[in-house]
Amino acid sequence: MAAIGFMSSCTCARPMVPLLRPGILKMSSPQIHTTARAASKDYYEVLVLGGGTGGITMSARMKRKVGAGNVAVVEPQENHYYQPLWTLVGAGAKQLASCARPTASVIPSGVNWIQSKVQKLDPDKNCVHLENNQKISYKYLIIALGLQLNFNQIKGLPEGFNSPKIGSNYSIHTVEKTWKALQGFKEGNAIFTFPNTPVKCAGAPQKIMYLSEAYLRKTGKRPKANVMFNTSLGVIFTVQKYATALQKIIKSRDIAVNYRCNLVEVRADKQEAVFENLDKPGEMKVYQYEMLHVTPPMGPPEVLLNSPVSDAAGWVDVNKETLQHNKYPNVFGIGDCTNLPTSKTAAAVAGQSGVLDKTISCIMKGKTPTKKYDGYTSCPLITNYNRAILAEFDYNVQPLETFPFDQSKERLLSFRMKVDMMPLLYWHGLLKGFWGGPGPIRKILHLGLK
Ligand code: FAD
Ligand code: UQ1
């Protein structure tokens, strides 16, 4: 998409001003990018907040519904990332650049990109406030703001990331540090953490552990390494079938798991990590580390805390079957920012997008939504540089597998799907609004089997 910049403000349509915008400079004013020349607008039939996985996907679907020029996405970032590949970046098997595309290139044609940050939602007045006092009104609002990483809730972070021994696959700023720390490993504890909050892709904190363990074996360092998973949870995975498979792997690869322990402090200068025993609050244990992979505490984006659209915890309060807001009928939520009680993944966004599309069609026609989201989510649990377990499950934390083979077994095919097929499905299917999850494939492949 050719990005043409326009200055925009809430009360007046200013003359069009071409913008020179080096990617790293902070914007002095919101900008609207469109495929065709269009006047800046302060009203859209469908306004989408956030241009990540859910936002781009829904904008593509909504543009097909209401036509070019009637949908806008508010997104501040210059680049859109395919986050699921960051696990492989941290393990040295992919380049970070291969996961990124300019946001301008993923905004569907006919959809306006408002390059700005949402500051406040005012659903009682059907409008949102952006930076620089800009106000945009809407008929329908889709909230897809993702979640926020809260490294600063751990004492000693984020400044501890200046040490070469710490990394985190969860942020573009720290994912390459994981690979550096792994390469620099000599001997001692390799510790992988899981926080005491909801997270996105709950499998990712242990995927990097399996890859690191494999790397240490490959490079002959494994005999001098203690590989350790220090998790706030009381189980290795919430779905029993996959937990059983993972426990076998953990045992056979001599990995130590410490349950109910939560990282509270990093002393980077001493290579010490402090964990609280969640069953005995206040009881701390200090571990020396040679490598530390931090999965940070996560929570709703700041703008959603104490917002009228959010529940008490700050997540967007939506109906778990229709994704329509529980209080505002013209507001909808998708993805990590919602209080949908399922695991937060891009695969879940795929399943949600097909349902939300139908929900909004019904609402636009004054009908009651009929299609129901079953909580579908998926987590390809990479266990080695050529193996993965393809976990897929629903609201009942029961397996909901696409393929007619046992997906809890480590397989090369599952790994290749994760690494080669999913990115294509993401860029060319999901983000273009054509992929609503594997439900239809599952039905065909399971015909006559159950
Ligand atoms: P995001 O894609 O994060 O998008 C949110 C957008 O909102 C961002 O672009 C952000 O800039 C924007 N935003 C935030 N605040 C504001 C504001 N105030 N105003 C305007 N815009 C704002 N999923 C899988 O399915 N499979 C996997 O294997 C997998 N592995 C993962 C591994 C890692 C290491 C990570 C980090 C994630 C992984 N995921 C995986 C999870 C997946 O990437 C997310 O669940 C998915 O991207 C969620 O989409 P979203 O639209 O809800 O949020
Ligand atoms: C999926 O649909 C998806 O979204 C594109 C992912 O995101 C990265 C996934 O990781 C997975 C596993 C799915 C589910 C798709 C199939 C074919 C099982």
Coordinates of C-alpha atoms and ligand atoms in Angstrom, one line a residue:
M1 CA 0.0 0.0 0.0
A2 CA 1.3 3.4 -0.9
A3 CA 1.1 5.5 2.3
I4 CA 0.1 9.1 1.8
G5 CA 0.2 11.2 4.9
F6 CA -2.4 13.7 6.0
M7 CA -2.5 15.8 9.0
S8 CA -5.7 15.5 10.9
S9 CA -7.6 17.1 13.8
C10 CA -10.9 16.6 15.4
T11 CA -12.7 19.8 14.6
C12 CA -11.3 21.0 11.3
A13 CA -10.2 19.4 8.1
R14 CA -6.8 20.9 7.5
P15 CA -5.2 21.2 4.1
M16 CA -3.4 18.1 3.0
V17 CA 0.3 18.2 4.1
P18 CA 2.6 15.6 2.8
L19 CA 4.6 14.1 5.6
L20 CA 8.2 13.2 5.8
R21 CA 8.3 10.5 8.5
P22 CA 11.4 8.7 9.5
G23 CA 10.2 5.5 11.2
I24 CA 11.9 6.1 14.6
L25 CA 10.8 9.7 15.1
K26 CA 8.0 10.3 17.5
M27 CA 4.9 11.7 15.8
S28 CA 4.1 15.3 16.5
S29 CA 0.6 14.8 15.1
P30 CA -1.6 11.8 14.2
Q31 CA -1.5 10.9 10.6
I32 CA -4.0 9.2 8.3
H33 CA -2.7 6.9 5.6
T34 CA -5.0 5.8 2.9
T35 CA -4.7 3.9 -0.4
A36 CA -6.6 6.5 -2.3
R37 CA -6.5 10.2 -1.6
A38 CA -9.2 11.0 0.9
A39 CA -10.0 13.9 3.3
S40 CA -9.1 13.2 6.9
K41 CA -12.3 12.2 8.7
D42 CA -13.5 12.3 12.3
Y43 CA -16.2 9.7 11.9
Y44 CA -16.1 6.1 10.7
E45 CA -18.8 3.5 10.4
V46 CA -16.4 1.0 11.8
L47 CA -13.4 2.1 14.0
V48 CA -10.8 -0.5 15.0
L49 CA -8.5 0.2 17.9
G50 CA -5.1 -1.5 17.5
G51 CA -3.5 -2.7 14.3
G52 CA -2.0 -6.0 15.6
T53 CA -3.3 -9.5 14.7
G54 CA -7.0 -8.9 15.7
G55 CA -7.2 -5.3 14.5
I56 CA -5.9 -5.9 11.0
T57 CA -7.9 -9.0 10.6
M58 CA -11.2 -7.3 11.6
S59 CA -10.5 -4.2 9.5
A60 CA -10.1 -6.5 6.4
R61 CA -13.4 -8.2 7.2
M62 CA -15.2 -4.9 8.0
K63 CA -14.1 -3.2 4.8
R64 CA -15.7 -6.0 2.8
K65 CA -18.9 -5.4 4.8
V66 CA -19.2 -1.6 4.8
G67 CA -16.9 -0.6 1.8
A68 CA -13.8 1.5 1.2
G69 CA -13.4 4.7 3.2
N70 CA -15.7 3.6 6.0
V71 CA -13.2 1.7 8.2
A72 CA -10.2 3.1 10.1
V73 CA -7.6 1.5 12.3
V74 CA -5.8 3.4 15.0
E75 CA -2.3 2.0 15.5
P76 CA 0.9 3.9 16.5
Q77 CA 3.6 1.5 15.5
E78 CA 5.4 1.7 12.1
N79 CA 5.9 -2.1 12.0
H80 CA 3.6 -5.1 12.4
Y81 CA 5.2 -8.2 13.9
Y82 CA 4.3 -11.9 13.5
Q83 CA 5.0 -12.6 17.2
P84 CA 4.7 -16.4 17.1
L85 CA 8.1 -16.6 15.4
W86 CA 9.9 -14.8 18.2
T87 CA 10.3 -18.1 20.0
L88 CA 12.6 -19.1 17.1
V89 CA 14.4 -15.8 17.0
G90 CA 15.3 -16.2 20.7
A91 CA 16.6 -19.7 19.9
G92 CA 18.7 -18.4 17.0
A93 CA 16.7 -20.2 14.3
K94 CA 15.1 -17.1 12.7
Q95 CA 16.0 -13.4 12.2
L96 CA 13.8 -10.8 13.9
A97 CA 13.5 -8.9 10.6
S98 CA 11.8 -11.9 9.0
C99 CA 8.9 -11.5 11.5
A100 CA 8.2 -7.8 10.6
R101 CA 6.4 -6.0 7.9
P102 CA 5.6 -2.2 7.7
T103 CA 2.2 -1.5 9.1
A104 CA 1.4 0.4 6.0
S105 CA 1.7 -2.9 4.0
V106 CA -0.7 -4.8 6.2
I107 CA -3.5 -2.2 6.3
P108 CA -6.1 -3.5 3.8
S109 CA -6.6 -1.2 0.8
G110 CA -9.6 1.1 1.4
V111 CA -9.0 1.1 5.1
N112 CA -7.6 4.3 6.7
W113 CA -4.7 4.0 9.0
I114 CA -4.7 6.6 11.8
Q115 CA -1.2 6.6 13.1
S116 CA -1.8 7.6 16.7
K117 CA -2.4 6.2 20.2
V118 CA -5.8 5.9 21.8
Q119 CA -5.8 7.9 25.0
K120 CA -9.4 7.4 26.2
L121 CA -12.6 5.6 25.2
D122 CA -15.9 7.3 25.6
P123 CA -18.5 4.6 24.6
D124 CA -21.4 6.7 26.0
K125 CA -20.7 9.3 23.4
N126 CA -19.5 6.8 20.7
C127 CA -16.1 8.4 20.4
V128 CA -12.5 7.9 21.3
H129 CA -9.8 10.4 22.1
L130 CA -6.4 10.1 20.5
E131 CA -3.1 12.0 21.0
N132 CA -3.1 15.7 20.3
N133 CA -6.7 16.2 21.3
Q134 CA -8.0 14.4 18.3
K135 CA -11.4 12.9 18.6
I136 CA -12.9 10.2 16.3
S137 CA -16.5 9.1 16.4
Y138 CA -17.9 5.8 15.2
K139 CA -21.0 3.8 14.7
Y140 CA -19.4 0.5 15.6
L141 CA -16.2 0.0 17.6
I142 CA -13.9 -3.0 17.6
I143 CA -11.3 -3.0 20.4
A144 CA -8.2 -5.0 19.6
L145 CA -5.5 -3.4 21.8
G146 CA -3.6 -6.5 22.8
L147 CA -2.0 -6.6 26.2
Q148 CA 0.8 -4.8 28.0
L149 CA 4.1 -6.3 29.2
N150 CA 4.9 -5.1 32.7
F151 CA 8.7 -5.8 33.1
N152 CA 8.8 -3.0 35.6
Q153 CA 6.8 -5.1 38.1
I154 CA 10.0 -7.1 38.6
K155 CA 12.6 -5.3 40.7
G156 CA 15.8 -4.8 38.7
L157 CA 14.0 -4.8 35.3
P158 CA 14.0 -3.6 32.7
E159 CA 17.6 -2.2 33.4
G160 CA 18.8 -5.8 34.1
F161 CA 18.5 -6.5 30.3
N162 CA 21.7 -4.5 29.9
S163 CA 23.4 -7.7 31.2
P164 CA 24.3 -10.2 28.6
K165 CA 22.8 -13.1 30.6
I166 CA 19.1 -12.1 30.4
G167 CA 16.6 -12.2 27.6
S168 CA 12.9 -12.3 27.0
N169 CA 11.2 -13.6 23.8
Y170 CA 8.2 -11.4 24.6
S171 CA 9.5 -8.1 23.4
I172 CA 11.2 -6.9 20.2
H173 CA 13.7 -5.1 22.5
T174 CA 14.8 -8.2 24.3
V175 CA 14.1 -11.2 22.1
E176 CA 17.6 -11.1 20.5
K177 CA 19.1 -11.0 24.0
T178 CA 17.8 -14.5 24.6
W179 CA 19.9 -15.8 21.8
K180 CA 23.0 -13.9 23.0
A181 CA 22.6 -15.3 26.5
L182 CA 22.2 -18.8 25.1
Q183 CA 25.2 -18.5 23.0
G184 CA 27.2 -17.1 25.9
F185 CA 26.2 -19.9 28.2
K186 CA 29.2 -21.6 29.9
E187 CA 28.0 -23.5 32.9
G188 CA 25.4 -23.2 35.7
N189 CA 21.7 -22.7 35.9
A190 CA 19.6 -21.9 32.8
I191 CA 16.3 -20.6 34.3
F192 CA 13.0 -20.0 32.5
T193 CA 10.2 -18.2 34.3
F194 CA 6.4 -18.0 34.1
P195 CA 4.7 -15.0 35.9
N196 CA 1.7 -14.9 38.2
T197 CA -0.6 -13.1 35.6
P198 CA -2.4 -14.0 32.4
V199 CA 0.0 -14.3 29.5
K200 CA -0.2 -14.5 25.8
C201 CA 0.8 -17.8 24.3
A202 CA 1.1 -19.7 27.6
G203 CA 3.3 -22.3 25.9
A204 CA 6.0 -19.9 24.9
P205 CA 7.8 -19.7 28.3
Q206 CA 8.6 -23.4 28.0
K207 CA 9.1 -23.6 24.3
I208 CA 12.3 -21.5 24.6
M209 CA 13.4 -23.8 27.4
Y210 CA 13.2 -26.9 25.2
L211 CA 15.0 -25.2 22.4
S212 CA 17.7 -23.9 24.8
E213 CA 18.1 -27.4 26.3
A214 CA 18.5 -28.8 22.8
Y215 CA 21.0 -26.1 21.8
L216 CA 23.1 -26.8 25.0
R217 CA 23.1 -30.5 24.1
K218 CA 24.1 -29.8 20.5
T219 CA 27.0 -27.6 21.6
G220 CA 28.3 -30.1 24.2
K221 CA 27.4 -27.8 27.2
R222 CA 24.5 -29.8 28.5
P223 CA 26.4 -31.8 31.1
K224 CA 27.4 -28.5 32.8
A225 CA 23.9 -27.0 32.7
N226 CA 20.9 -27.3 35.1
V227 CA 17.8 -26.5 33.1
M228 CA 15.0 -25.2 35.3
F229 CA 11.4 -24.0 34.8
N230 CA 10.4 -21.8 37.7
T231 CA 6.6 -21.3 37.2
S232 CA 3.9 -19.5 39.2
L233 CA 1.5 -22.1 38.0
G234 CA 0.8 -25.4 39.8
V235 CA 0.7 -27.4 36.6
I236 CA 2.9 -27.6 33.5
F237 CA 0.0 -27.1 31.1
T238 CA -3.7 -26.7 31.7
V239 CA -4.9 -29.4 29.2
Q240 CA -4.3 -32.8 30.7
K241 CA -3.5 -34.6 27.5
Y242 CA -0.6 -32.2 26.6
A243 CA 0.5 -31.9 30.2
T244 CA 1.1 -35.7 30.3
A245 CA 3.1 -35.5 27.1
L246 CA 5.2 -32.6 28.4
Q247 CA 5.9 -34.3 31.7
K248 CA 7.4 -37.2 29.8
I249 CA 9.7 -34.9 27.9
I250 CA 10.7 -33.0 31.0
K251 CA 11.6 -36.2 32.7
S252 CA 13.6 -37.7 29.8
R253 CA 15.5 -34.5 29.3
D254 CA 16.4 -34.0 32.9
I255 CA 14.6 -30.7 33.4
A256 CA 13.8 -29.4 36.9
V257 CA 10.4 -27.8 37.4
N258 CA 9.7 -25.7 40.4
Y259 CA 6.0 -24.9 40.8
R260 CA 4.3 -22.0 42.4
C261 CA 7.3 -19.8 42.4
N262 CA 7.2 -16.3 41.0
L263 CA 10.1 -14.1 39.9
V264 CA 10.0 -10.9 41.9
E265 CA 13.6 -9.5 41.5
V266 CA 16.6 -9.8 39.2
R267 CA 20.0 -8.8 40.6
A268 CA 21.8 -8.6 37.3
D269 CA 25.2 -7.6 38.8
K270 CA 25.3 -10.8 40.9
Q271 CA 23.4 -13.0 38.4
E272 CA 20.8 -13.7 41.0
A273 CA 17.1 -14.2 40.5
V274 CA 14.7 -14.0 43.5
F275 CA 11.5 -16.0 43.5
E276 CA 8.6 -15.8 45.9
N277 CA 6.9 -19.1 47.1
L278 CA 3.2 -18.4 46.2
D279 CA 2.0 -20.9 48.7
K280 CA 4.0 -19.2 51.5
P281 CA 3.8 -15.5 50.6
G282 CA 6.9 -13.6 51.7
E283 CA 9.1 -16.7 51.6
M284 CA 11.9 -15.9 49.0
K285 CA 14.4 -18.2 47.3
V286 CA 17.5 -16.9 45.5
Y287 CA 18.8 -18.7 42.5
Q288 CA 22.2 -18.1 40.8
Y289 CA 21.8 -18.1 37.1
E290 CA 24.1 -18.3 34.1
M291 CA 21.2 -17.6 31.7
L292 CA 17.7 -16.2 32.6
H293 CA 14.7 -16.1 30.3
V294 CA 12.0 -13.8 31.7
T295 CA 8.4 -14.1 30.8
P296 CA 7.1 -10.8 32.2
P297 CA 3.9 -10.1 34.2
M298 CA 1.3 -9.0 31.7
G299 CA -1.9 -7.0 32.0
P300 CA -4.4 -4.9 30.0
P301 CA -3.1 -1.9 28.2
E302 CA -3.0 1.2 30.3
V303 CA -5.8 2.9 28.3
L304 CA -8.2 0.1 29.3
L305 CA -7.6 0.4 33.1
N306 CA -10.6 2.0 34.7
S307 CA -12.3 2.4 31.3
P308 CA -16.1 2.1 31.0
V309 CA -15.5 -0.8 28.5
S310 CA -13.4 -2.8 30.9
D311 CA -14.2 -5.3 33.7
A312 CA -12.7 -4.8 37.2
A313 CA -9.3 -6.2 36.1
G314 CA -9.1 -4.0 33.0
W315 CA -9.9 -6.5 30.3
V316 CA -12.6 -5.6 27.7
D317 CA -15.8 -7.0 29.0
V318 CA -17.4 -9.1 26.2
N319 CA -19.9 -11.9 25.8
K320 CA -17.8 -15.1 25.6
E321 CA -19.8 -16.5 22.8
T322 CA -20.6 -13.5 20.5
L323 CA -17.7 -11.1 21.4
Q324 CA -20.2 -8.3 21.7
H325 CA -19.6 -5.9 24.6
N326 CA -21.7 -6.8 27.6
K327 CA -22.9 -3.2 28.1
Y328 CA -22.4 -1.3 24.8
P329 CA -24.1 -3.2 21.9
N330 CA -22.2 -1.3 19.2
V331 CA -18.8 -2.2 20.8
F332 CA -16.9 -5.5 20.3
G333 CA -13.6 -6.9 21.5
I334 CA -11.2 -9.4 20.0
G335 CA -7.9 -11.0 21.1
D336 CA -5.6 -10.5 24.0
C337 CA -7.3 -7.4 25.4
T338 CA -10.6 -9.2 26.1
N339 CA -11.8 -11.1 29.2
L340 CA -12.6 -14.2 27.0
P341 CA -11.7 -17.1 29.3
T342 CA -9.4 -18.8 26.9
S343 CA -5.7 -18.9 26.2
K344 CA -4.6 -15.7 24.5
T345 CA -3.1 -16.6 21.0
A346 CA -3.2 -15.6 17.4
A347 CA -4.9 -18.9 16.7
A348 CA -7.6 -17.9 19.1
V349 CA -7.9 -14.5 17.3
A350 CA -8.4 -16.5 14.0
G351 CA -11.3 -18.5 15.6
Q352 CA -12.8 -15.3 17.1
S353 CA -12.6 -13.3 13.9
G354 CA -15.0 -15.6 12.0
V355 CA -17.5 -15.4 14.9
L356 CA -17.2 -11.6 15.4
D357 CA -17.7 -11.1 11.6
K358 CA -21.0 -12.9 11.9
T359 CA -22.0 -11.2 15.2
I360 CA -21.4 -7.7 13.6
S361 CA -23.4 -8.7 10.5
C362 CA -26.4 -9.7 12.7
I363 CA -26.1 -6.5 14.8
M364 CA -26.0 -4.3 11.7
K365 CA -29.2 -6.0 10.4
G366 CA -30.9 -5.7 13.8
K367 CA -30.8 -9.4 14.4
T368 CA -29.7 -11.5 17.4
P369 CA -26.2 -13.0 16.9
T370 CA -26.3 -16.7 16.4
K371 CA -22.8 -18.0 15.8
K372 CA -20.9 -18.9 19.0
Y373 CA -17.2 -18.9 19.8
D374 CA -16.2 -22.1 21.5
G375 CA -13.0 -20.8 23.0
Y376 CA -10.8 -22.4 20.3
T377 CA -7.2 -21.7 20.8
S378 CA -3.9 -23.4 19.8
C379 CA -0.4 -23.5 20.9
P380 CA 2.2 -25.3 18.8
L381 CA 4.6 -26.4 21.6
I382 CA 8.0 -26.5 20.0
T383 CA 10.0 -29.1 21.9
N384 CA 13.1 -29.2 19.7
Y385 CA 14.6 -27.6 16.5
N386 CA 12.6 -30.1 14.5
R387 CA 9.7 -31.2 16.7
A388 CA 6.5 -29.8 18.1
I389 CA 3.3 -30.9 19.9
L390 CA 0.3 -29.2 18.3
A391 CA -2.0 -28.3 21.2
E392 CA -5.5 -27.2 20.3
F393 CA -8.3 -26.8 22.8
D394 CA -11.5 -25.0 23.8
Y395 CA -13.2 -23.3 26.7
N396 CA -13.5 -26.6 28.5
V397 CA -9.7 -27.1 28.2
Q398 CA -10.5 -30.2 26.2
P399 CA -8.5 -31.0 23.1
L400 CA -10.1 -29.8 19.9
E401 CA -7.6 -31.2 17.3
T402 CA -7.7 -30.5 13.6
F403 CA -5.8 -33.5 12.3
P404 CA -6.8 -37.2 12.6
F405 CA -3.6 -38.2 14.4
D406 CA -2.5 -37.8 18.0
Q407 CA -1.3 -34.2 18.1
S408 CA 0.2 -34.7 21.6
K409 CA 3.1 -36.6 20.1
E410 CA 6.2 -34.7 19.1
R411 CA 6.2 -34.5 15.3
L412 CA 8.3 -33.1 12.5
L413 CA 5.1 -32.3 10.6
S414 CA 3.8 -30.2 13.5
F415 CA 7.0 -28.3 13.7
R416 CA 7.1 -27.7 9.9
M417 CA 3.5 -26.5 10.0
K418 CA 4.3 -24.1 12.8
V419 CA 7.5 -22.7 11.1
D420 CA 6.6 -22.8 7.4
M421 CA 2.8 -22.9 7.1
M422 CA 1.5 -20.7 9.9
P423 CA 3.3 -17.6 8.8
L424 CA 1.8 -17.9 5.3
L425 CA -1.6 -18.5 6.8
Y426 CA -1.1 -15.5 9.0
W427 CA 0.1 -12.9 6.4
H428 CA -2.1 -14.1 3.5
G429 CA -5.1 -15.7 5.2
L430 CA -5.8 -14.3 8.6
L431 CA -4.7 -10.7 8.1
K432 CA -6.6 -10.5 4.9
G433 CA -9.8 -11.7 6.6
F434 CA -10.0 -15.1 4.9
W435 CA -8.9 -17.4 7.7
G436 CA -11.3 -18.0 10.6
G437 CA -9.4 -20.9 12.2
P438 CA -9.3 -24.6 11.3
G439 CA -12.9 -25.5 12.2
P440 CA -14.0 -26.3 8.7
I441 CA -10.9 -28.4 8.0
R442 CA -11.4 -30.3 11.3
K443 CA -14.9 -31.1 10.3
I444 CA -13.8 -32.6 6.9
L445 CA -10.8 -34.5 8.3
H446 CA -12.9 -36.0 11.1
L447 CA -15.8 -37.1 8.9
G448 CA -16.7 -40.6 9.8
L449 CA -14.0 -40.8 12.5
K450 CA -16.1 -39.9 15.5
Ligands
FAD1 P1 -1.5 -7.6 19.2 O1 -1.2 -8.4 18.0 O2 -0.4 -7.6 20.2 O3 -1.9 -6.2 18.8 C1 -2.3 -5.1 19.7 C2 -2.0 -3.8 18.9 O4 -2.6 -2.7 19.7 C3 -0.5 -3.5 18.8 O5 -0.2 -3.3 17.5 C4 -0.3 -2.3 19.6 O6 0.7 -1.4 19.1 C5 -1.7 -1.6 19.6 N1 -1.9 -0.7 20.7 C6 -1.7 -0.9 22.0 N2 -2.0 0.2 22.7 C7 -2.6 1.0 21.9 C8 -3.2 2.3 22.0 N3 -3.3 2.9 23.2 N4 -3.7 2.9 20.9 C9 -3.6 2.3 19.7 N5 -3.0 1.1 19.5 C10 -2.5 0.5 20.6 N6 0.1 -17.1 19.1 C11 -0.2 -18.3 18.4 O7 -1.3 -18.4 18.0 N7 0.7 -19.2 18.3 C12 1.9 -19.1 18.8 O8 2.8 -20.0 18.6 C13 2.3 -17.9 19.5 N8 3.5 -17.7 20.0 C14 3.8 -16.6 20.6 C15 5.1 -16.4 21.1 C16 5.5 -15.2 21.6 C17 6.9 -15.0 22.1 C18 4.6 -14.1 21.7 C19 5.0 -12.8 22.3 C20 3.3 -14.3 21.3 C21 2.9 -15.5 20.7 N9 1.6 -15.7 20.3 C22 1.3 -16.9 19.6 C23 0.5 -14.8 20.7 C24 0.0 -13.9 19.6 O9 1.0 -13.2 19.0 C25 -1.0 -12.9 20.2 O10 -1.9 -13.6 21.0 C26 -1.7 -12.1 19.1 O11 -0.8 -11.3 18.4 C27 -2.8 -11.3 19.8 O12 -3.4 -10.4 18.8 P2 -4.0 -9.0 19.4 O13 -4.5 -8.3 18.2 O14 -4.9 -9.3 20.5 O15 -2.8 -8.2 20.0
UQ1_2 C1 -3.8 -20.8 13.5 O1 -4.9 -20.7 12.9 C2 -3.0 -19.6 13.7 O2 -3.4 -18.4 13.1 C3 -2.9 -18.2 11.9 C4 -1.8 -19.8 14.3 O3 -1.1 -18.6 14.5 C5 0.1 -18.5 14.5 C6 -1.4 -21.0 14.9 O4 -0.3 -21.1 15.5 C7 -2.2 -22.2 14.7 C8 -1.8 -23.5 15.2 C9 -3.4 -22.0 14.0 C10 -4.4 -23.2 13.9 C11 -4.2 -23.8 12.5 C12 -4.2 -25.1 12.2 C13 -4.1 -25.5 10.8 C14 -4.1 -26.1 13.2

